[in-house]
mmCIF file of C-alpha atoms and ligand atoms in Angstrom:
data_model
loop_
_atom_site.group_PDB
_atom_site.id
_atom_site.type_symbol
_atom_site.label_atom_id
_atom_site.label_comp_id
_atom_site.label_asym_id
_atom_site.label_seq_id
_atom_site.Cartn_x
_atom_site.Cartn_y
_atom_site.Cartn_z
ATOM 1 C CA MET A 233 -1.162 -123.014 60.336
ATOM 2 C CA LYS A 234 -0.818 -119.261 60.355
ATOM 3 C CA PHE A 235 -3.178 -117.028 58.419
ATOM 4 C CA PRO A 236 -1.889 -113.872 56.701
ATOM 5 C CA VAL A 237 -1.345 -110.786 58.853
ATOM 6 C CA GLY A 238 -4.558 -108.739 58.873
ATOM 7 C CA PHE A 239 -6.809 -111.683 58.014
ATOM 8 C CA LYS A 240 -10.379 -110.879 59.130
ATOM 9 C CA TRP A 241 -12.352 -113.127 61.458
ATOM 10 C CA GLY A 242 -16.055 -112.836 62.039
ATOM 11 C CA SER A 243 -19.561 -114.116 61.559
ATOM 12 C CA ALA A 244 -22.534 -113.323 59.341
ATOM 13 C CA THR A 245 -26.246 -112.708 59.828
ATOM 14 C CA SER A 246 -29.159 -111.355 57.799
ATOM 15 C CA ALA A 247 -31.899 -108.926 58.791
ATOM 16 C CA HIS A 248 -34.994 -111.070 58.365
ATOM 17 C CA GLN A 249 -33.396 -114.005 60.116
ATOM 18 C CA ILE A 250 -32.583 -112.142 63.321
ATOM 19 C CA GLU A 251 -34.299 -108.746 63.598
ATOM 20 C CA GLY A 252 -37.877 -109.715 64.364
ATOM 21 C CA ASN A 253 -41.183 -108.016 63.445
ATOM 22 C CA ASN A 254 -40.375 -107.382 59.815
ATOM 23 C CA TYR A 255 -43.066 -106.642 57.268
ATOM 24 C CA ASN A 256 -41.957 -107.889 53.859
ATOM 25 C CA ASP A 257 -42.788 -110.480 51.216
ATOM 26 C CA TRP A 258 -41.492 -113.262 53.456
ATOM 27 C CA SER A 259 -43.576 -112.244 56.475
ATOM 28 C CA GLU A 260 -46.627 -112.133 54.179
ATOM 29 C CA TRP A 261 -45.780 -115.564 52.833
ATOM 30 C CA GLU A 262 -45.233 -116.907 56.329
ATOM 31 C CA LYS A 263 -48.806 -116.012 57.325
ATOM 32 C CA ALA A 264 -50.175 -119.091 55.585
ATOM 33 C CA ARG A 265 -47.661 -121.359 57.276
ATOM 34 C CA PRO A 266 -47.782 -123.032 60.677
ATOM 35 C CA GLU A 267 -46.643 -120.795 63.483
ATOM 36 C CA GLU A 268 -43.333 -122.528 64.016
ATOM 37 C CA PHE A 269 -42.364 -121.608 60.465
ATOM 38 C CA ARG A 270 -42.955 -117.881 60.886
ATOM 39 C CA SER A 271 -40.139 -115.481 61.614
ATOM 40 C CA GLY A 272 -42.105 -113.515 64.249
ATOM 41 C CA LYS A 273 -39.822 -111.861 66.724
ATOM 42 C CA ALA A 274 -36.804 -113.859 65.488
ATOM 43 C CA CYS A 275 -33.842 -113.040 67.803
ATOM 44 C CA ASP A 276 -35.201 -109.554 68.545
ATOM 45 C CA SER A 277 -31.860 -108.303 67.291
ATOM 46 C CA TYR A 278 -33.358 -105.079 65.958
ATOM 47 C CA ASN A 279 -33.416 -104.091 69.620
ATOM 48 C CA ARG A 280 -30.569 -106.228 70.905
ATOM 49 C CA TYR A 281 -27.816 -105.682 68.358
ATOM 50 C CA GLU A 282 -25.502 -104.061 70.871
ATOM 51 C CA GLU A 283 -25.701 -107.113 73.088
ATOM 52 C CA ASP A 284 -24.984 -109.278 70.034
ATOM 53 C CA PHE A 285 -21.958 -107.233 69.038
ATOM 54 C CA ASP A 286 -20.650 -107.374 72.601
ATOM 55 C CA ILE A 287 -20.712 -111.139 72.201
ATOM 56 C CA ALA A 288 -18.979 -110.981 68.803
ATOM 57 C CA LYS A 289 -16.300 -108.777 70.305
ATOM 58 C CA LYS A 290 -15.897 -111.087 73.253
ATOM 59 C CA LEU A 291 -15.423 -113.885 70.720
ATOM 60 C CA ASN A 292 -12.509 -111.918 69.209
ATOM 61 C CA GLN A 293 -14.292 -111.197 65.952
ATOM 62 C CA ASN A 294 -13.147 -108.203 63.917
ATOM 63 C CA ILE A 295 -15.466 -108.323 60.893
ATOM 64 C CA HIS A 296 -19.235 -108.745 60.854
ATOM 65 C CA ARG A 297 -21.573 -109.201 57.924
ATOM 66 C CA PHE A 298 -25.196 -108.098 58.338
ATOM 67 C CA SER A 299 -27.928 -107.017 55.970
ATOM 68 C CA ILE A 300 -30.129 -103.958 55.643
ATOM 69 C CA GLU A 301 -33.861 -104.666 55.569
ATOM 70 C CA TRP A 302 -35.113 -102.776 52.530
ATOM 71 C CA SER A 303 -38.740 -102.948 53.705
ATOM 72 C CA ARG A 304 -37.758 -100.982 56.812
ATOM 73 C CA ILE A 305 -35.933 -98.186 55.048
ATOM 74 C CA GLU A 306 -38.416 -97.869 52.169
ATOM 75 C CA PRO A 307 -41.713 -99.109 53.641
ATOM 76 C CA LYS A 308 -43.736 -97.441 50.833
ATOM 77 C CA GLU A 309 -42.419 -96.861 47.356
ATOM 78 C CA GLY A 310 -40.341 -93.685 47.347
ATOM 79 C CA ARG A 311 -41.005 -93.000 51.047
ATOM 80 C CA PHE A 312 -37.890 -93.468 53.104
ATOM 81 C CA ASP A 313 -37.990 -94.019 56.809
ATOM 82 C CA HIS A 314 -35.238 -91.913 58.310
ATOM 83 C CA GLU A 315 -35.476 -93.547 61.680
ATOM 84 C CA ALA A 316 -34.856 -96.964 60.162
ATOM 85 C CA MET A 317 -31.941 -95.604 58.123
ATOM 86 C CA HIS A 318 -30.570 -94.116 61.264
ATOM 87 C CA HIS A 319 -30.919 -97.461 62.973
ATOM 88 C CA TYR A 320 -28.477 -98.986 60.498
ATOM 89 C CA VAL A 321 -26.101 -96.054 60.898
ATOM 90 C CA ASN A 322 -26.162 -96.897 64.598
ATOM 91 C CA VAL A 323 -25.574 -100.564 63.845
ATOM 92 C CA VAL A 324 -22.464 -99.617 61.871
ATOM 93 C CA LYS A 325 -21.347 -97.292 64.650
ATOM 94 C CA ALA A 326 -21.897 -99.989 67.242
ATOM 95 C CA LEU A 327 -19.666 -102.332 65.254
ATOM 96 C CA ARG A 328 -16.969 -99.729 64.699
ATOM 97 C CA GLU A 329 -16.999 -98.810 68.391
ATOM 98 C CA ARG A 330 -16.177 -102.410 69.146
ATOM 99 C CA GLY A 331 -13.381 -102.529 66.617
ATOM 100 C CA ILE A 332 -15.414 -104.721 64.238
ATOM 101 C CA GLU A 333 -15.406 -103.964 60.515
ATOM 102 C CA PRO A 334 -18.900 -103.925 59.001
ATOM 103 C CA MET A 335 -19.665 -105.732 55.750
ATOM 104 C CA VAL A 336 -23.136 -104.754 54.575
ATOM 105 C CA THR A 337 -25.429 -106.876 52.416
ATOM 106 C CA LEU A 338 -27.954 -104.737 50.552
ATOM 107 C CA TRP A 339 -30.317 -107.579 49.791
ATOM 108 C CA HIS A 340 -30.648 -110.856 51.633
ATOM 109 C CA PHE A 341 -33.724 -112.606 50.214
ATOM 110 C CA THR A 342 -36.509 -110.238 51.376
ATOM 111 C CA ASN A 343 -38.416 -107.486 49.519
ATOM 112 C CA PRO A 344 -40.782 -104.768 50.667
ATOM 113 C CA VAL A 345 -44.363 -105.872 50.053
ATOM 114 C CA TRP A 346 -45.022 -102.953 47.665
ATOM 115 C CA PHE A 347 -42.101 -104.077 45.547
ATOM 116 C CA ALA A 348 -43.146 -107.714 45.576
ATOM 117 C CA GLU A 349 -46.644 -106.700 44.525
ATOM 118 C CA LYS A 350 -45.286 -104.779 41.559
ATOM 119 C CA GLY A 351 -44.155 -107.755 39.941
ATOM 120 C CA GLY A 352 -28.062 -98.143 51.061
ATOM 121 C CA PHE A 353 -27.706 -95.444 52.175
ATOM 122 C CA LEU A 354 -25.118 -95.264 54.906
ATOM 123 C CA LYS A 355 -22.433 -92.682 54.589
ATOM 124 C CA ASP A 356 -18.707 -93.051 54.559
ATOM 125 C CA ARG A 357 -18.449 -95.573 57.346
ATOM 126 C CA VAL A 358 -18.875 -98.734 55.285
ATOM 127 C CA GLY A 359 -16.077 -100.021 53.105
ATOM 128 C CA LEU A 360 -17.338 -103.448 52.115
ATOM 129 C CA TRP A 361 -20.661 -104.007 50.392
ATOM 130 C CA ILE A 362 -22.483 -107.078 49.144
ATOM 131 C CA THR A 363 -25.200 -106.178 46.681
ATOM 132 C CA PHE A 364 -27.138 -109.428 46.426
ATOM 133 C CA ASN A 365 -27.035 -112.515 48.581
ATOM 134 C CA GLU A 366 -27.199 -115.768 46.623
ATOM 135 C CA ALA A 367 -29.809 -114.304 44.303
ATOM 136 C CA THR A 368 -28.605 -115.877 41.086
ATOM 137 C CA THR A 369 -28.199 -119.285 42.694
ATOM 138 C CA THR A 370 -30.337 -120.117 45.739
ATOM 139 C CA VAL A 371 -33.171 -117.684 45.057
ATOM 140 C CA ALA A 372 -33.347 -118.220 41.286
ATOM 141 C CA SER A 373 -33.683 -121.893 42.045
ATOM 142 C CA ASN A 374 -35.885 -121.980 45.174
ATOM 143 C CA SER A 375 -38.228 -119.117 44.237
ATOM 144 C CA TYR A 376 -38.468 -119.428 40.447
ATOM 145 C CA LEU A 377 -37.591 -122.984 39.541
ATOM 146 C CA LYS A 378 -38.515 -125.282 42.414
ATOM 147 C CA GLY A 379 -41.253 -122.984 43.720
ATOM 148 C CA ILE A 380 -40.565 -123.691 47.374
ATOM 149 C CA TRP A 381 -39.923 -120.039 48.364
ATOM 150 C CA PRO A 382 -42.039 -116.969 47.621
ATOM 151 C CA PRO A 383 -43.391 -116.228 45.054
ATOM 152 C CA GLU A 384 -43.482 -119.996 44.379
ATOM 153 C CA LYS A 385 -42.907 -119.928 40.610
ATOM 154 C CA ARG A 386 -41.895 -122.924 38.633
ATOM 155 C CA ASN A 387 -40.774 -121.554 35.346
ATOM 156 C CA ILE A 388 -37.332 -121.699 33.812
ATOM 157 C CA PHE A 389 -37.903 -118.516 31.802
ATOM 158 C CA ASP A 390 -38.829 -116.608 34.941
ATOM 159 C CA ALA A 391 -35.728 -117.992 36.641
ATOM 160 C CA LEU A 392 -33.495 -116.861 33.771
ATOM 161 C CA LYS A 393 -35.139 -113.466 33.608
ATOM 162 C CA PHE A 394 -34.759 -113.054 37.372
ATOM 163 C CA ARG A 395 -31.043 -113.782 37.104
ATOM 164 C CA ARG A 396 -30.569 -111.322 34.249
ATOM 165 C CA ASN A 397 -32.331 -108.579 36.179
ATOM 166 C CA ILE A 398 -30.279 -109.251 39.285
ATOM 167 C CA ILE A 399 -27.095 -108.875 37.251
ATOM 168 C CA LYS A 400 -28.393 -105.582 35.834
ATOM 169 C CA ALA A 401 -29.339 -104.324 39.291
ATOM 170 C CA HIS A 402 -25.950 -105.293 40.676
ATOM 171 C CA THR A 403 -24.170 -103.513 37.846
ATOM 172 C CA LEU A 404 -26.241 -100.357 38.344
ATOM 173 C CA ALA A 405 -25.741 -100.386 42.108
ATOM 174 C CA TYR A 406 -22.031 -100.864 41.606
ATOM 175 C CA GLN A 407 -21.731 -97.943 39.207
ATOM 176 C CA GLU A 408 -23.922 -95.729 41.361
ATOM 177 C CA ILE A 409 -21.924 -96.319 44.535
ATOM 178 C CA LYS A 410 -18.606 -95.949 42.718
ATOM 179 C CA ASN A 411 -19.799 -92.672 41.163
ATOM 180 C CA ILE A 412 -20.980 -91.289 44.476
ATOM 181 C CA TYR A 413 -17.683 -92.021 46.148
ATOM 182 C CA ASN A 414 -15.543 -91.626 43.080
ATOM 183 C CA VAL A 415 -13.289 -94.575 43.773
ATOM 184 C CA PRO A 416 -11.679 -97.053 41.413
ATOM 185 C CA GLN A 417 -11.857 -100.822 41.613
ATOM 186 C CA SER A 418 -10.106 -101.859 44.786
ATOM 187 C CA LEU A 419 -10.718 -102.782 48.365
ATOM 188 C CA GLN A 420 -9.998 -99.195 49.395
ATOM 189 C CA GLY A 421 -13.177 -97.226 49.874
ATOM 190 C CA PRO A 422 -16.516 -98.768 49.036
ATOM 191 C CA ALA A 423 -15.778 -102.200 47.676
ATOM 192 C CA LEU A 424 -18.586 -104.286 46.248
ATOM 193 C CA GLY A 425 -19.159 -107.942 45.676
ATOM 194 C CA THR A 426 -22.076 -110.266 45.136
ATOM 195 C CA SER A 427 -22.246 -113.431 47.157
ATOM 196 C CA HIS A 428 -23.016 -116.831 45.796
ATOM 197 C CA ASN A 429 -23.743 -120.127 47.355
ATOM 198 C CA VAL A 430 -21.747 -122.738 45.530
ATOM 199 C CA GLU A 431 -21.623 -126.447 45.659
ATOM 200 C CA VAL A 432 -18.964 -128.769 44.319
ATOM 201 C CA GLY A 433 -18.979 -132.375 43.426
ATOM 202 C CA ILE A 434 -16.433 -132.975 40.768
ATOM 203 C CA SER A 435 -13.101 -132.919 42.384
ATOM 204 C CA GLU A 436 -12.496 -136.273 43.950
ATOM 205 C CA PHE A 437 -13.408 -138.176 40.864
ATOM 206 C CA ASN A 438 -11.074 -140.605 39.272
ATOM 207 C CA PHE A 439 -10.417 -138.847 35.991
ATOM 208 C CA HIS A 440 -8.724 -141.821 34.370
ATOM 209 C CA PHE A 441 -12.073 -143.177 33.395
ATOM 210 C CA VAL A 442 -13.954 -141.810 30.424
ATOM 211 C CA ALA A 443 -17.083 -141.655 32.552
ATOM 212 C CA GLY A 444 -15.129 -139.670 35.097
ATOM 213 C CA LYS A 445 -14.087 -137.173 32.462
ATOM 214 C CA MET A 446 -17.621 -136.807 31.219
ATOM 215 C CA PHE A 447 -18.840 -136.306 34.759
ATOM 216 C CA GLY A 448 -16.153 -133.659 35.229
ATOM 217 C CA TRP A 449 -17.163 -131.799 32.062
ATOM 218 C CA THR A 450 -20.843 -131.941 32.911
ATOM 219 C CA SER A 451 -20.173 -130.595 36.382
ATOM 220 C CA LYS A 452 -18.004 -127.824 34.987
ATOM 221 C CA MET A 453 -20.686 -126.881 32.514
ATOM 222 C CA LEU A 454 -23.340 -126.922 35.243
ATOM 223 C CA ASN A 455 -21.072 -124.851 37.465
ATOM 224 C CA ASN A 456 -20.729 -122.265 34.734
ATOM 225 C CA LEU A 457 -24.472 -122.173 34.168
ATOM 226 C CA THR A 458 -25.257 -121.902 37.866
ATOM 227 C CA ASN A 459 -22.554 -121.052 40.411
ATOM 228 C CA ASN A 460 -20.266 -119.063 38.155
ATOM 229 C CA TYR A 461 -22.913 -117.352 36.048
ATOM 230 C CA ALA A 462 -23.032 -114.158 38.081
ATOM 231 C CA TRP A 463 -19.294 -113.903 38.536
ATOM 232 C CA ASN A 464 -18.689 -114.443 34.862
ATOM 233 C CA ASN A 465 -21.184 -111.705 34.064
ATOM 234 C CA THR A 466 -20.079 -109.113 36.603
ATOM 235 C CA MET A 467 -16.315 -109.368 36.562
ATOM 236 C CA SER A 468 -15.809 -105.699 35.657
ATOM 237 C CA TYR A 469 -18.281 -104.711 38.365
ATOM 238 C CA CYS A 470 -16.819 -106.511 41.357
ATOM 239 C CA ASP A 471 -14.014 -105.502 43.688
ATOM 240 C CA PHE A 472 -14.036 -108.796 45.499
ATOM 241 C CA LEU A 473 -15.692 -112.168 45.326
ATOM 242 C CA ALA A 474 -17.865 -113.446 48.142
ATOM 243 C CA LEU A 475 -17.987 -117.200 48.466
ATOM 244 C CA GLN A 476 -20.585 -119.032 50.531
ATOM 245 C CA TYR A 477 -19.954 -122.694 50.908
ATOM 246 C CA TYR A 478 -21.867 -125.364 52.797
ATOM 247 C CA THR A 479 -22.139 -128.626 50.957
ATOM 248 C CA ILE A 480 -21.561 -130.697 47.857
ATOM 249 C CA PHE A 481 -23.870 -131.689 45.108
ATOM 250 C CA ARG A 482 -23.821 -135.051 43.430
ATOM 251 C CA LEU A 483 -25.057 -135.289 39.890
ATOM 252 C CA PRO A 484 -28.044 -137.608 39.897
ATOM 253 C CA GLY A 485 -27.154 -140.975 38.473
ATOM 254 C CA SER A 486 -23.443 -140.311 38.510
ATOM 255 C CA PHE A 487 -21.066 -142.544 40.348
ATOM 256 C CA SER A 488 -18.486 -140.509 42.106
ATOM 257 C CA GLY A 489 -15.205 -141.698 43.543
ATOM 258 C CA LEU A 490 -16.085 -139.778 46.639
ATOM 259 C CA PRO A 491 -17.465 -141.955 49.413
ATOM 260 C CA LYS A 492 -20.555 -140.747 51.263
ATOM 261 C CA GLN A 493 -19.534 -138.039 53.703
ATOM 262 C CA LEU A 494 -20.825 -137.020 57.090
ATOM 263 C CA VAL A 495 -24.245 -135.365 56.929
ATOM 264 C CA MET A 496 -25.361 -132.137 58.562
ATOM 265 C CA GLU A 497 -28.473 -133.680 59.995
ATOM 266 C CA GLU A 498 -30.589 -130.607 60.612
ATOM 267 C CA MET A 499 -30.345 -129.718 56.905
ATOM 268 C CA GLY A 500 -29.654 -133.095 55.307
ATOM 269 C CA TRP A 501 -26.519 -131.689 53.652
ATOM 270 C CA GLU A 502 -23.360 -133.652 53.021
ATOM 271 C CA ILE A 503 -20.311 -132.158 54.728
ATOM 272 C CA TYR A 504 -17.226 -131.971 52.557
ATOM 273 C CA PRO A 505 -14.592 -129.533 53.881
ATOM 274 C CA LYS A 506 -12.205 -130.000 50.980
ATOM 275 C CA GLY A 507 -14.864 -128.615 48.661
ATOM 276 C CA ILE A 508 -14.121 -125.113 49.874
ATOM 277 C CA TYR A 509 -10.544 -125.546 48.702
ATOM 278 C CA HIS A 510 -11.597 -126.548 45.204
ATOM 279 C CA ARG A 511 -13.902 -123.568 44.923
ATOM 280 C CA LEU A 512 -11.296 -121.133 46.212
ATOM 281 C CA MET A 513 -8.760 -122.466 43.733
ATOM 282 C CA GLU A 514 -11.270 -122.023 40.958
ATOM 283 C CA LEU A 515 -11.982 -118.457 42.069
ATOM 284 C CA LYS A 516 -8.256 -117.755 42.213
ATOM 285 C CA LYS A 517 -8.311 -117.730 38.411
ATOM 286 C CA LEU A 518 -10.557 -114.660 38.464
ATOM 287 C CA LYS A 519 -7.733 -112.701 40.135
ATOM 288 C CA LYS A 520 -9.777 -110.812 42.710
ATOM 289 C CA PRO A 521 -9.630 -110.740 46.492
ATOM 290 C CA ILE A 522 -11.993 -113.259 48.030
ATOM 291 C CA PHE A 523 -13.967 -113.284 51.265
ATOM 292 C CA VAL A 524 -15.647 -116.406 52.565
ATOM 293 C CA THR A 525 -18.891 -114.672 53.525
ATOM 294 C CA GLU A 526 -20.716 -117.771 54.765
ATOM 295 C CA ASN A 527 -19.767 -121.239 55.906
ATOM 296 C CA GLY A 528 -21.433 -122.996 58.762
ATOM 297 C CA ILE A 529 -23.248 -125.918 60.240
ATOM 298 C CA ALA A 530 -26.716 -126.374 61.725
ATOM 299 C CA ASP A 531 -25.880 -128.277 64.874
ATOM 300 C CA GLY A 532 -28.061 -127.462 67.878
ATOM 301 C CA LYS A 533 -26.212 -129.978 70.016
ATOM 302 C CA ASP A 534 -22.866 -128.390 69.125
ATOM 303 C CA LYS A 535 -21.337 -131.820 68.559
ATOM 304 C CA LEU A 536 -19.726 -131.209 65.168
ATOM 305 C CA ARG A 537 -19.362 -127.438 64.914
ATOM 306 C CA GLU A 538 -15.811 -127.138 66.224
ATOM 307 C CA LYS A 539 -14.576 -129.866 63.895
ATOM 308 C CA PHE A 540 -16.573 -128.423 60.990
ATOM 309 C CA ILE A 541 -15.012 -124.987 61.404
ATOM 310 C CA LYS A 542 -11.493 -126.280 61.862
ATOM 311 C CA GLU A 543 -11.619 -128.631 58.902
ATOM 312 C CA HIS A 544 -12.963 -125.959 56.586
ATOM 313 C CA LEU A 545 -10.391 -123.461 57.829
ATOM 314 C CA ARG A 546 -7.648 -125.986 57.244
ATOM 315 C CA TRP A 547 -8.621 -125.997 53.565
ATOM 316 C CA VAL A 548 -8.986 -122.227 53.440
ATOM 317 C CA TRP A 549 -5.438 -122.027 54.786
ATOM 318 C CA GLN A 550 -4.270 -124.498 52.151
ATOM 319 C CA ALA A 551 -5.921 -122.434 49.406
ATOM 320 C CA ILE A 552 -4.134 -119.313 50.663
ATOM 321 C CA ARG A 553 -0.847 -121.223 50.597
ATOM 322 C CA ASP A 554 -1.626 -122.244 47.046
ATOM 323 C CA GLY A 555 -2.148 -118.665 45.983
ATOM 324 C CA ALA A 556 -5.826 -117.832 46.542
ATOM 325 C CA ASP A 557 -6.125 -114.247 47.756
ATOM 326 C CA VAL A 558 -8.499 -114.923 50.657
ATOM 327 C CA ARG A 559 -8.911 -111.897 52.919
ATOM 328 C CA GLY A 560 -11.353 -113.090 55.546
ATOM 329 C CA TYR A 561 -13.755 -115.729 56.801
ATOM 330 C CA MET A 562 -17.214 -115.220 58.255
ATOM 331 C CA TYR A 563 -18.904 -118.090 59.980
ATOM 332 C CA TRP A 564 -22.650 -118.445 59.400
ATOM 333 C CA SER A 565 -24.043 -117.448 61.775
ATOM 334 C CA LEU A 566 -23.383 -115.458 64.916
ATOM 335 C CA LEU A 567 -26.838 -116.403 66.265
ATOM 336 C CA ASP A 568 -29.354 -119.201 65.886
ATOM 337 C CA ASN A 569 -31.980 -117.622 63.663
ATOM 338 C CA PHE A 570 -34.968 -117.963 61.358
ATOM 339 C CA GLU A 571 -33.908 -120.514 58.749
ATOM 340 C CA TRP A 572 -36.277 -119.370 55.972
ATOM 341 C CA ALA A 573 -38.796 -122.050 54.919
ATOM 342 C CA ARG A 574 -37.460 -124.393 57.600
ATOM 343 C CA GLY A 575 -38.381 -122.093 60.452
ATOM 344 C CA TYR A 576 -36.477 -122.297 63.724
ATOM 345 C CA GLY A 577 -35.438 -125.971 63.531
ATOM 346 C CA PRO A 578 -31.898 -125.701 62.168
ATOM 347 C CA ARG A 579 -29.475 -123.999 64.550
ATOM 348 C CA PHE A 580 -26.442 -122.511 62.848
ATOM 349 C CA GLY A 581 -25.431 -120.164 65.691
ATOM 350 C CA LEU A 582 -22.137 -119.780 67.465
ATOM 351 C CA VAL A 583 -24.560 -118.480 70.042
ATOM 352 C CA GLU A 584 -27.676 -120.349 71.128
ATOM 353 C CA VAL A 585 -30.826 -118.230 71.270
ATOM 354 C CA ASP A 586 -33.855 -119.027 73.417
ATOM 355 C CA PHE A 587 -36.659 -117.811 71.154
ATOM 356 C CA LYS A 588 -39.037 -117.263 74.070
ATOM 357 C CA THR A 589 -36.819 -115.215 76.366
ATOM 358 C CA PHE A 590 -34.258 -114.147 73.721
ATOM 359 C CA GLU A 591 -31.509 -115.162 76.099
ATOM 360 C CA ARG A 592 -28.175 -115.695 74.328
ATOM 361 C CA LYS A 593 -25.783 -118.468 75.352
ATOM 362 C CA ILE A 594 -22.325 -118.848 73.851
ATOM 363 C CA ARG A 595 -21.743 -122.391 72.619
ATOM 364 C CA PRO A 596 -18.439 -124.177 73.446
ATOM 365 C CA SER A 597 -17.475 -124.310 69.752
ATOM 366 C CA ALA A 598 -17.717 -120.509 69.629
ATOM 367 C CA LEU A 599 -14.947 -120.285 72.190
ATOM 368 C CA GLU A 600 -12.777 -122.559 70.082
ATOM 369 C CA TYR A 601 -13.417 -120.375 67.049
ATOM 370 C CA ALA A 602 -12.672 -117.337 69.221
ATOM 371 C CA LYS A 603 -9.195 -118.722 69.921
ATOM 372 C CA ILE A 604 -8.524 -119.042 66.213
ATOM 373 C CA CYS A 605 -9.789 -115.489 65.669
ATOM 374 C CA ARG A 606 -7.506 -114.194 68.414
ATOM 375 C CA GLU A 607 -4.386 -116.057 67.351
ATOM 376 C CA ASN A 608 -4.938 -115.788 63.601
ATOM 377 C CA LYS A 609 -3.926 -119.413 63.319
ATOM 378 C CA LEU A 610 -5.319 -122.904 63.540
HETATM 379 C C1 BGC B 758 -28.170 -118.096 53.206
HETATM 380 C C2 BGC B 758 -28.577 -117.915 54.669
HETATM 381 C C3 BGC B 758 -29.043 -119.264 55.207
HETATM 382 C C4 BGC B 758 -27.899 -120.258 55.102
HETATM 383 C C5 BGC B 758 -28.234 -121.654 55.621
HETATM 384 C C6 BGC B 758 -27.364 -119.338 52.945
HETATM 385 O O1 BGC B 758 -27.698 -119.900 51.733
HETATM 386 O O2 BGC B 758 -27.537 -116.931 52.752
HETATM 387 O O3 BGC B 758 -29.579 -116.938 54.758
HETATM 388 O O4 BGC B 758 -29.526 -119.169 56.511
HETATM 389 O O5 BGC B 758 -27.543 -120.430 53.757
HETATM 390 O O6 BGC B 758 -29.240 -122.247 54.861
#
């Protein structure tokens, strides 16, 4: 199974999950939690990024998605920390020096404390930008509806308002960056997308039954209200679509034709590789280039990771064959890291991290993925 010439292979991370010693709304929130659920020094990647990128290079990766920690570059409102900004310039340089294309996320879940209390600035070296990571899906739900993430709200109106404001902020950021660089919509020059975590659950249903049809419609409607909301509302302000796919969602009370799948034990998520195909085919209709910006498994024992990656890639390949314009795939994550409210339990890394010594160890599955990256085929 050959992938298109020029297909990008890589992995993804986010600042708060790997950098260590951040001061933001999450680190404040973590203070009240048991120690094992605090991010602390994380992977110490703020200091060790070069070592990490050496590993990525060794693993034949040629694209890498990371995020900029806003609280570092603007620690007080309106006061920018030039050293921190320079740090990220160096991060980009370090990637480029290793022949790895940077994809930069402007916002991956964390806020400076001053901003939270109130209610990107690299130059020409970055071509691919993600404005918001899973804000309109994961964060709207976990932070404003379920109340399990800071600021622990449980209010549908807050959730809706949050989503609307994120869309506005994305649109403004998009226009601002496009104006600065004076480039049209395309993947040439700064290209922007927003990334969304999506779940599927409709596809394997037996549609001959009336109940099946109703289940299909309900899922579609829910998809439009949740997963697709941001895409539908930002289509003129996106150069590419960023898909993050992990699991499926079953409508409570529904009976689905899909038998129970394997479960990713460290997260309790059902594994359903074909789901990525369905989502890519749905995104194909939006007629934009697509990157898979996250897909991965928490599997400290590294028992299922190789299979997980290969099976998902098999369906990505199929989607490309069936016309989806997929340009690259980034495994989540390069390193084991701080898994938000779940602390350091779940281990998504291609590379195992010892959180006491910060030693990095490449897992066997990473070498298998490295072969795929090198050969551009499964
Ligand atoms: C997030 C990552 C997270 C991963 C696994 C994604 O929703 O963007 O930050 O670690 O899922 O839960």
